[in-house]
Amino acid sequence: MYPDTFEGFAVHSADKWNQPKRFEFKPKPFGDRDIDVKIVACGVCGSDVHTVTGGWGNKNWPIIPGHEIIGEAVRVGPKVTSVKVGDRVGVGAQIYACLDCDTCKEGNETYCKQQLDTYGAIYPDGTLSQGGYSSHIRAHEHFTFPIPDGLQTELAAPMLCAGLTAYSPLVRNGVGPGKKVGIVGIKGLIIRSGGIGHFGILFSKALGAETWAISRSDRKKADALAMGADGFLETRVDGWNKPHEMTFDVILSTASGDDGFDLSPYLSLLRVHGKFVAVGLPEGDGWKVKPQSLLGNGCFIGSSHLGSREETLDMLKLAAEKGIKSWVETVPISEEGCGKALERVHNNDVKYRFTLTDYDKQFKN
Ligand code: NDP
Ligand code: ZN
């Protein structure tokens, strides 16, 4: 038990992915810039499901998922400057980078060759990293974020992965007043959901851009408009793109599948040199891109991975200032609660994110 060991709810094999069991583990050795966080809430991400079901080929069992973590700093290393014991802090989907290479120094630590995921990764000393369905997490201060006072814990947790994945490419691609932005993927008819698209709408609006939701069906139109979208495009309608051709500056695609996905009508929406940024990571190989399809408007296609520390802090500040509210359902943490939440995310039965809560009822110290 803490401070020597932490406890959590671990999945032991892919065939039992929805039956996490209580599990005690030893964290990595405490470093000078490390912080121990006593966890109070954690979001349930689509990546948790990809990992525990073995869909991403996870080999490091047992695994405690969770990378949208909020808690209280209970121990800080002697060289920590940004956090004090007692502070409310968050930890997202990245737990390590070298912080010394050119990429890290440019504020691109999410692209560092040595970057490690919050759970399921092996630290240089051999320790397996474990996530936030647990009593505590030990994290380097660079990946531990003070949470502004204005934000409610359950609503802020999902911002640490899903929110940042939407926020970073929006700001990096100049989204702001006077820009017209499309957000592809509002809520899946498919399994595995996390709702990055819903953060796309919330943050694009908060940044001041005209924001359109783009979805395969109008099932979520009322929700998208309630989130603040200025308009809604339904891609199964013939000629859906025509009235908006060459009017969008940026399109952020969170599409997690590529069944029947035809890129050309989306690209036709872009103004000259507009950008199509795909953060969704379809498992298939349905994407076909030819230079000819980029010629009509000279558009660019790219992607984006999570976001930097600086962007995380900016996003949280913006969310606090603008009173941005994630759409969240809470679930008390337990073996059963974690199993049910994973199952419901797998079955796309969540609006739009789960946050695990009530940690004090399961973990006594
Ligand atoms: P969701 O399932 O909540 O959303 C995915 C959306 O994709 C759905 O809302 C659906 O929108 C759309 N979609 C699915 N299949 C298709 C298709 N064949 N054609 C067009 N649109 C489609 O998932 P999340 O928001 O949790 O995650 C989205 C993706 O982002 C995942 O692939 C995930 O792995 C990835 N991801 C990437 C990260 C990064 O750093 N780049 C970080 C975290 C996750 P609709 O039904 O409205 O059309
Ligand atoms: Zn995630």
Short mmCIF file of C-alpha atoms and ligand atoms in Angstrom, two decimals:
data_model
loop_
_atom_site.label_atom_id
_atom_site.label_comp_id
_atom_site.label_asym_id
_atom_site.label_seq_id
_atom_site.Cartn_x
_atom_site.Cartn_y
_atom_site.Cartn_z
CA MET A 1 0.00 0.00 0.00
CA TYR A 2 1.02 3.64 -0.51
CA PRO A 3 3.75 4.89 -0.33
CA ASP A 4 5.44 1.60 -1.28
CA THR A 5 2.79 0.22 -3.62
CA PHE A 6 -0.29 1.55 -5.40
CA GLU A 7 -3.57 -0.28 -6.02
CA GLY A 8 -5.79 -0.28 -9.08
CA PHE A 9 -8.19 -2.20 -11.29
CA ALA A 10 -6.21 -4.20 -13.81
CA VAL A 11 -7.16 -6.15 -16.91
CA HIS A 12 -5.10 -9.36 -16.96
CA SER A 13 -5.70 -10.57 -20.52
CA ALA A 14 -7.54 -9.49 -23.67
CA ASP A 15 -10.16 -12.26 -23.35
CA LYS A 16 -11.17 -10.82 -19.95
CA TRP A 17 -11.03 -7.18 -21.03
CA ASN A 18 -14.30 -6.24 -19.31
CA GLN A 19 -13.43 -7.92 -15.99
CA PRO A 20 -10.80 -5.76 -14.29
CA LYS A 21 -9.60 -7.04 -10.91
CA ARG A 22 -8.13 -5.25 -7.90
CA PHE A 23 -4.34 -5.33 -8.22
CA GLU A 24 -1.37 -4.01 -6.25
CA PHE A 25 1.71 -2.74 -8.09
CA LYS A 26 5.04 -1.06 -7.47
CA PRO A 27 5.51 2.29 -9.21
CA LYS A 28 8.78 3.35 -10.81
CA PRO A 29 11.44 4.70 -8.40
CA PHE A 30 10.62 8.24 -7.19
CA GLY A 31 12.69 10.87 -9.04
CA ASP A 32 13.69 14.40 -8.03
CA ARG A 33 11.11 15.94 -10.36
CA ASP A 34 8.36 13.37 -9.71
CA ILE A 35 4.99 13.95 -8.11
CA ASP A 36 2.75 11.33 -6.48
CA VAL A 37 -0.89 12.06 -7.22
CA LYS A 38 -3.70 10.60 -5.13
CA ILE A 39 -6.34 10.13 -7.82
CA VAL A 40 -9.92 11.39 -7.42
CA ALA A 41 -11.26 11.02 -11.00
CA CYS A 42 -10.32 9.55 -14.37
CA GLY A 43 -11.97 9.65 -17.80
CA VAL A 44 -12.58 6.48 -19.81
CA CYS A 45 -11.04 6.88 -23.27
CA GLY A 46 -11.60 4.89 -26.47
CA SER A 47 -7.88 4.09 -26.29
CA ASP A 48 -8.50 2.22 -23.02
CA VAL A 49 -10.82 -0.11 -24.94
CA HIS A 50 -8.41 -0.45 -27.92
CA THR A 51 -5.69 -1.45 -25.43
CA VAL A 52 -7.50 -3.87 -23.08
CA THR A 53 -9.21 -5.74 -25.93
CA GLY A 54 -5.80 -6.30 -27.52
CA GLY A 55 -6.89 -4.28 -30.59
CA TRP A 56 -3.60 -2.36 -30.56
CA GLY A 57 -1.58 -5.53 -29.86
CA ASN A 58 -0.87 -4.78 -26.18
CA LYS A 59 1.61 -7.29 -24.77
CA ASN A 60 2.26 -5.77 -21.37
CA TRP A 61 -0.22 -7.41 -18.98
CA PRO A 62 -1.66 -6.84 -16.44
CA ILE A 63 -2.69 -3.37 -17.44
CA ILE A 64 -4.47 -0.63 -15.51
CA PRO A 65 -5.96 1.76 -18.09
CA GLY A 66 -6.84 5.43 -17.67
CA HIS A 67 -5.08 8.53 -18.98
CA GLU A 68 -7.44 11.37 -18.12
CA ILE A 69 -6.46 11.64 -14.48
CA ILE A 70 -7.17 14.27 -11.82
CA GLY A 71 -6.09 14.09 -8.20
CA GLU A 72 -4.22 15.72 -5.35
CA ALA A 73 -0.44 16.00 -5.17
CA VAL A 74 0.57 14.11 -2.01
CA ARG A 75 4.36 14.01 -2.47
CA VAL A 76 6.62 16.23 -4.58
CA GLY A 77 10.26 15.66 -5.44
CA PRO A 78 12.94 18.12 -4.22
CA LYS A 79 13.39 19.66 -7.69
CA VAL A 80 9.68 20.18 -8.46
CA THR A 81 8.83 23.86 -8.89
CA SER A 82 5.35 23.94 -10.49
CA VAL A 83 3.30 21.95 -7.93
CA LYS A 84 2.97 21.91 -4.13
CA VAL A 85 1.61 19.17 -1.87
CA GLY A 86 -2.17 19.61 -1.73
CA ASP A 87 -2.54 21.08 -5.24
CA ARG A 88 -5.19 19.70 -7.61
CA VAL A 89 -3.37 18.37 -10.68
CA GLY A 90 -4.02 16.40 -13.86
CA VAL A 91 -2.08 13.77 -15.82
CA GLY A 92 -2.90 12.98 -19.47
CA ALA A 93 -1.97 10.34 -22.03
CA GLN A 94 1.79 10.94 -22.08
CA ILE A 95 3.99 10.23 -19.05
CA TYR A 96 7.54 10.59 -20.33
CA ALA A 97 9.79 12.21 -22.94
CA CYS A 98 13.54 12.89 -22.85
CA LEU A 99 12.89 16.70 -22.61
CA ASP A 100 16.40 17.20 -23.98
CA CYS A 101 16.24 16.59 -27.74
CA ASP A 102 15.50 19.33 -30.31
CA THR A 103 11.94 18.05 -30.70
CA CYS A 104 11.23 18.34 -26.97
CA LYS A 105 12.92 21.74 -26.73
CA GLU A 106 10.66 23.04 -29.51
CA GLY A 107 7.58 22.18 -27.42
CA ASN A 108 6.96 19.03 -29.44
CA GLU A 109 7.56 16.51 -26.66
CA THR A 110 4.59 14.51 -27.84
CA TYR A 111 6.70 13.61 -30.90
CA CYS A 112 9.88 12.74 -28.91
CA LYS A 113 11.41 9.44 -30.04
CA GLN A 114 11.51 8.36 -26.39
CA GLN A 115 7.95 9.36 -25.52
CA LEU A 116 6.03 6.90 -23.31
CA ASP A 117 2.32 6.41 -22.87
CA THR A 118 0.80 6.84 -19.42
CA TYR A 119 -0.07 3.14 -19.19
CA GLY A 120 1.20 0.01 -20.90
CA ALA A 121 4.67 1.44 -21.56
CA ILE A 122 8.00 0.31 -20.13
CA TYR A 123 10.11 2.93 -18.33
CA PRO A 124 13.89 2.86 -18.97
CA ASP A 125 14.32 1.03 -15.60
CA GLY A 126 11.92 -1.74 -16.68
CA THR A 127 8.85 -0.65 -14.68
CA LEU A 128 5.53 -1.02 -16.52
CA SER A 129 3.57 2.25 -16.47
CA GLN A 130 0.01 1.97 -15.05
CA GLY A 131 -2.91 4.35 -15.54
CA GLY A 132 -5.61 6.13 -13.62
CA TYR A 133 -8.09 3.41 -12.66
CA SER A 134 -5.95 3.29 -9.53
CA SER A 135 -5.23 4.87 -6.17
CA HIS A 136 -2.16 6.91 -7.23
CA ILE A 137 0.05 7.76 -10.17
CA ARG A 138 3.69 8.82 -10.09
CA ALA A 139 4.44 11.36 -12.83
CA HIS A 140 7.24 13.71 -13.85
CA GLU A 141 6.21 17.34 -13.22
CA HIS A 142 6.40 18.16 -16.95
CA PHE A 143 3.44 15.80 -17.46
CA THR A 144 1.53 16.93 -14.35
CA PHE A 145 -0.73 19.94 -14.82
CA PRO A 146 -2.17 22.30 -12.22
CA ILE A 147 -5.96 22.43 -12.75
CA PRO A 148 -7.41 25.97 -12.65
CA ASP A 149 -9.93 26.62 -9.86
CA GLY A 150 -12.88 27.29 -12.15
CA LEU A 151 -12.98 23.77 -13.58
CA GLN A 152 -15.07 20.97 -12.14
CA THR A 153 -12.98 17.81 -11.65
CA GLU A 154 -15.27 15.35 -13.52
CA LEU A 155 -15.61 17.70 -16.49
CA ALA A 156 -11.93 18.58 -16.68
CA ALA A 157 -10.65 14.97 -16.63
CA PRO A 158 -11.63 14.06 -20.24
CA MET A 159 -9.95 17.22 -21.51
CA LEU A 160 -6.56 15.73 -20.65
CA CYS A 161 -6.63 13.34 -23.61
CA ALA A 162 -9.73 13.85 -25.79
CA GLY A 163 -9.82 17.61 -25.25
CA LEU A 164 -6.13 18.11 -25.98
CA THR A 165 -6.24 15.91 -29.09
CA ALA A 166 -8.82 18.36 -30.50
CA TYR A 167 -7.37 21.58 -29.05
CA SER A 168 -3.74 21.24 -30.18
CA PRO A 169 -4.35 20.88 -33.93
CA LEU A 170 -6.93 23.69 -33.83
CA VAL A 171 -4.50 26.22 -32.36
CA ARG A 172 -1.55 24.95 -34.41
CA ASN A 173 -3.54 25.52 -37.56
CA GLY A 174 -4.62 29.05 -36.78
CA VAL A 175 -8.22 28.48 -35.75
CA GLY A 176 -9.71 31.71 -34.38
CA PRO A 177 -12.05 34.58 -35.24
CA GLY A 178 -12.77 34.91 -38.95
CA LYS A 179 -11.98 31.24 -39.68
CA LYS A 180 -14.48 28.61 -40.77
CA VAL A 181 -13.83 25.19 -39.27
CA GLY A 182 -15.35 21.75 -39.88
CA ILE A 183 -15.32 19.00 -37.26
CA VAL A 184 -15.75 15.51 -38.72
CA GLY A 185 -17.08 12.75 -36.42
CA ILE A 186 -19.56 13.80 -33.82
CA LYS A 187 -20.51 10.50 -32.41
CA GLY A 188 -20.08 7.05 -33.85
CA LEU A 189 -22.64 4.60 -35.01
CA ILE A 190 -19.66 2.33 -34.61
CA ILE A 191 -18.19 0.76 -31.52
CA ARG A 192 -15.46 2.43 -29.48
CA SER A 193 -16.21 6.00 -28.76
CA GLY A 194 -14.64 8.84 -26.95
CA GLY A 195 -16.05 11.94 -28.44
CA ILE A 196 -12.97 13.90 -29.55
CA GLY A 197 -15.34 15.54 -32.04
CA HIS A 198 -17.46 17.01 -29.26
CA PHE A 199 -14.36 18.73 -27.88
CA GLY A 200 -13.56 19.87 -31.43
CA ILE A 201 -16.83 21.80 -31.49
CA LEU A 202 -16.47 23.18 -27.95
CA PHE A 203 -12.88 24.40 -28.43
CA SER A 204 -13.26 25.67 -31.99
CA LYS A 205 -16.18 27.81 -30.77
CA ALA A 206 -14.25 28.93 -27.69
CA LEU A 207 -11.40 30.02 -29.98
CA GLY A 208 -13.88 32.20 -31.85
CA ALA A 209 -14.22 30.35 -35.15
CA GLU A 210 -17.36 29.67 -37.17
CA THR A 211 -17.76 25.94 -36.52
CA TRP A 212 -19.62 23.30 -38.50
CA ALA A 213 -20.25 19.74 -37.40
CA ILE A 214 -19.85 17.15 -40.17
CA SER A 215 -21.40 13.73 -39.55
CA ARG A 216 -22.67 10.73 -41.46
CA SER A 217 -26.14 11.11 -40.00
CA ASP A 218 -28.21 13.87 -38.44
CA ARG A 219 -28.81 11.73 -35.32
CA LYS A 220 -26.57 14.06 -33.30
CA LYS A 221 -27.59 17.33 -34.94
CA ALA A 222 -29.46 18.70 -31.91
CA ASP A 223 -26.49 17.81 -29.63
CA ALA A 224 -23.98 19.44 -32.00
CA LEU A 225 -26.01 22.65 -32.14
CA ALA A 226 -26.40 22.58 -28.35
CA MET A 227 -22.59 22.36 -28.09
CA GLY A 228 -22.47 25.59 -30.06
CA ALA A 229 -22.00 24.45 -33.67
CA ASP A 230 -23.06 27.12 -36.17
CA GLY A 231 -24.19 24.53 -38.71
CA PHE A 232 -24.41 20.83 -39.43
CA LEU A 233 -23.55 18.90 -42.62
CA GLU A 234 -24.88 15.38 -43.12
CA THR A 235 -22.54 13.51 -45.46
CA ARG A 236 -25.01 10.86 -46.60
CA VAL A 237 -27.09 13.51 -48.38
CA ASP A 238 -26.27 13.72 -52.11
CA GLY A 239 -24.24 16.81 -52.95
CA TRP A 240 -23.85 17.70 -49.25
CA ASN A 241 -20.56 19.46 -49.90
CA LYS A 242 -21.59 21.58 -52.90
CA PRO A 243 -22.99 24.69 -51.16
CA HIS A 244 -19.85 24.96 -49.02
CA GLU A 245 -17.09 24.26 -51.54
CA MET A 246 -13.93 26.32 -51.03
CA THR A 247 -15.22 28.02 -47.89
CA PHE A 248 -13.53 26.16 -44.98
CA ASP A 249 -10.09 27.09 -43.59
CA VAL A 250 -9.53 23.97 -41.49
CA ILE A 251 -11.21 20.59 -41.21
CA LEU A 252 -10.41 18.46 -38.16
CA SER A 253 -11.28 14.82 -38.78
CA THR A 254 -11.77 12.52 -35.80
CA ALA A 255 -13.10 9.73 -38.07
CA SER A 256 -12.06 6.47 -36.46
CA GLY A 257 -13.17 4.32 -39.40
CA ASP A 258 -12.73 4.42 -43.16
CA ASP A 259 -15.65 2.27 -44.35
CA GLY A 260 -17.10 4.08 -47.35
CA PHE A 261 -14.97 7.12 -46.53
CA ASP A 262 -14.35 9.27 -49.60
CA LEU A 263 -11.90 12.06 -48.94
CA SER A 264 -12.65 14.16 -52.03
CA PRO A 265 -15.91 15.83 -50.94
CA TYR A 266 -14.29 16.79 -47.63
CA LEU A 267 -11.25 18.28 -49.40
CA SER A 268 -13.52 20.16 -51.80
CA LEU A 269 -14.77 22.18 -48.80
CA LEU A 270 -11.34 23.78 -48.28
CA ARG A 271 -10.31 27.23 -49.40
CA VAL A 272 -7.04 27.58 -51.30
CA HIS A 273 -4.25 26.01 -49.17
CA GLY A 274 -6.79 25.03 -46.50
CA LYS A 275 -5.89 22.17 -44.16
CA PHE A 276 -7.43 18.77 -43.52
CA VAL A 277 -6.06 17.45 -40.21
CA ALA A 278 -6.87 13.82 -39.40
CA VAL A 279 -6.48 12.85 -35.74
CA GLY A 280 -8.75 9.81 -36.13
CA LEU A 281 -6.74 6.66 -36.72
CA PRO A 282 -8.76 4.16 -38.81
CA GLU A 283 -7.55 0.57 -38.61
CA GLY A 284 -8.17 -0.18 -42.30
CA ASP A 285 -6.26 0.97 -45.39
CA GLY A 286 -9.12 2.74 -47.11
CA TRP A 287 -7.38 6.11 -47.45
CA LYS A 288 -6.34 6.81 -51.02
CA VAL A 289 -4.74 10.16 -51.77
CA LYS A 290 -3.48 11.34 -55.17
CA PRO A 291 -1.90 14.74 -55.85
CA GLN A 292 -4.70 15.28 -58.37
CA SER A 293 -7.24 15.30 -55.55
CA LEU A 294 -5.32 18.12 -53.83
CA LEU A 295 -4.97 20.19 -56.97
CA GLY A 296 -8.37 21.91 -57.08
CA ASN A 297 -7.53 24.09 -54.06
CA GLY A 298 -3.88 23.23 -53.30
CA CYS A 299 -4.98 21.91 -49.91
CA PHE A 300 -2.81 20.22 -47.29
CA ILE A 301 -3.41 16.97 -45.42
CA GLY A 302 -1.81 16.25 -42.03
CA SER A 303 -2.26 14.73 -38.61
CA SER A 304 -1.54 15.54 -34.96
CA HIS A 305 -0.60 13.59 -31.82
CA LEU A 306 -2.00 14.71 -28.43
CA GLY A 307 -0.51 18.14 -27.53
CA SER A 308 2.31 19.78 -25.58
CA ARG A 309 2.48 20.82 -21.90
CA GLU A 310 2.10 24.46 -22.91
CA GLU A 311 -1.00 23.66 -24.97
CA THR A 312 -2.47 21.62 -22.12
CA LEU A 313 -2.10 24.57 -19.73
CA ASP A 314 -3.54 27.00 -22.32
CA MET A 315 -6.49 24.68 -23.00
CA LEU A 316 -7.33 24.36 -19.29
CA LYS A 317 -7.08 28.13 -18.86
CA LEU A 318 -9.38 28.73 -21.84
CA ALA A 319 -11.84 26.12 -20.55
CA ALA A 320 -11.90 27.81 -17.12
CA GLU A 321 -12.25 31.33 -18.56
CA LYS A 322 -15.02 30.41 -21.00
CA GLY A 323 -16.78 27.99 -18.66
CA ILE A 324 -16.50 25.13 -21.17
CA LYS A 325 -18.45 22.11 -20.00
CA SER A 326 -17.63 18.64 -21.31
CA TRP A 327 -20.59 16.31 -21.69
CA VAL A 328 -19.85 13.66 -19.10
CA GLU A 329 -21.54 10.78 -17.29
CA THR A 330 -19.96 9.75 -13.98
CA VAL A 331 -19.47 6.17 -12.75
CA PRO A 332 -18.25 5.23 -9.23
CA ILE A 333 -14.95 3.36 -9.56
CA SER A 334 -14.92 -0.35 -8.62
CA GLU A 335 -14.18 -3.64 -10.38
CA GLU A 336 -17.74 -3.62 -11.67
CA GLY A 337 -17.80 0.13 -12.46
CA CYS A 338 -14.60 -0.04 -14.56
CA GLY A 339 -15.83 -3.16 -16.38
CA LYS A 340 -19.22 -1.59 -17.18
CA ALA A 341 -17.67 1.71 -18.32
CA LEU A 342 -15.25 -0.11 -20.66
CA GLU A 343 -18.14 -2.18 -22.03
CA ARG A 344 -20.34 0.84 -22.62
CA VAL A 345 -17.55 2.78 -24.38
CA HIS A 346 -16.97 -0.35 -26.49
CA ASN A 347 -20.69 -0.41 -27.35
CA ASN A 348 -20.79 3.32 -28.04
CA ASP A 349 -23.29 3.76 -25.22
CA VAL A 350 -22.00 7.02 -23.73
CA LYS A 351 -22.80 10.71 -24.13
CA TYR A 352 -19.95 11.70 -24.69
CA ARG A 353 -17.48 10.64 -22.04
CA PHE A 354 -17.37 8.66 -18.79
CA THR A 355 -15.50 9.90 -15.73
CA LEU A 356 -14.78 7.44 -12.92
CA THR A 357 -15.36 9.01 -9.47
CA ASP A 358 -15.76 8.09 -5.76
CA TYR A 359 -12.15 6.90 -5.42
CA ASP A 360 -12.22 7.46 -1.64
CA LYS A 361 -14.76 4.62 -1.25
CA GLN A 362 -12.32 2.11 -2.82
CA PHE A 363 -8.89 3.35 -1.80
CA LYS A 364 -8.32 4.21 1.83
CA ASN A 365 -4.87 5.82 1.69
P1 NDP B 1 -15.58 8.19 -31.57
O1 NDP B 1 -15.99 6.81 -31.95
O2 NDP B 1 -16.27 8.88 -30.47
O3 NDP B 1 -15.67 9.13 -32.82
C1 NDP B 1 -15.22 8.73 -34.06
C2 NDP B 1 -16.08 9.38 -35.13
O4 NDP B 1 -15.62 8.95 -36.40
C3 NDP B 1 -17.52 8.99 -35.06
O5 NDP B 1 -18.16 9.98 -34.34
C4 NDP B 1 -17.99 8.94 -36.50
O6 NDP B 1 -18.72 10.12 -36.73
C5 NDP B 1 -16.70 9.02 -37.31
N1 NDP B 1 -16.55 7.87 -38.20
C6 NDP B 1 -16.40 6.59 -37.85
N2 NDP B 1 -16.30 5.82 -38.94
C7 NDP B 1 -16.37 6.64 -40.00
C8 NDP B 1 -16.33 6.45 -41.43
N3 NDP B 1 -16.21 5.22 -41.94
N4 NDP B 1 -16.44 7.53 -42.22
C9 NDP B 1 -16.60 8.77 -41.69
N5 NDP B 1 -16.63 9.01 -40.35
C10 NDP B 1 -16.53 7.95 -39.54
O7 NDP B 1 -13.96 8.10 -31.30
P2 NDP B 1 -12.96 9.09 -30.49
O8 NDP B 1 -13.44 10.47 -30.65
O9 NDP B 1 -12.66 8.57 -29.14
O10 NDP B 1 -11.61 8.85 -31.27
C11 NDP B 1 -11.51 9.18 -32.64
C12 NDP B 1 -10.21 8.64 -33.21
O11 NDP B 1 -9.10 9.38 -32.69
C13 NDP B 1 -9.89 7.18 -32.92
O12 NDP B 1 -9.42 6.59 -34.11
C14 NDP B 1 -8.77 7.25 -31.88
O13 NDP B 1 -7.94 6.12 -31.93
C15 NDP B 1 -8.04 8.49 -32.34
N6 NDP B 1 -7.19 9.16 -31.34
C16 NDP B 1 -6.16 9.91 -31.82
C17 NDP B 1 -5.33 10.60 -30.97
C18 NDP B 1 -4.24 11.44 -31.54
O14 NDP B 1 -3.41 11.97 -30.78
N7 NDP B 1 -4.20 11.62 -32.84
C19 NDP B 1 -5.49 10.57 -29.50
C20 NDP B 1 -6.63 9.80 -29.08
C21 NDP B 1 -7.42 9.10 -29.97
P3 NDP B 1 -20.21 10.22 -37.27
O15 NDP B 1 -20.96 9.00 -36.81
O16 NDP B 1 -20.68 11.48 -36.63
O17 NDP B 1 -20.08 10.31 -38.73
ZN ZN B 2 -7.19 8.90 -24.70
#
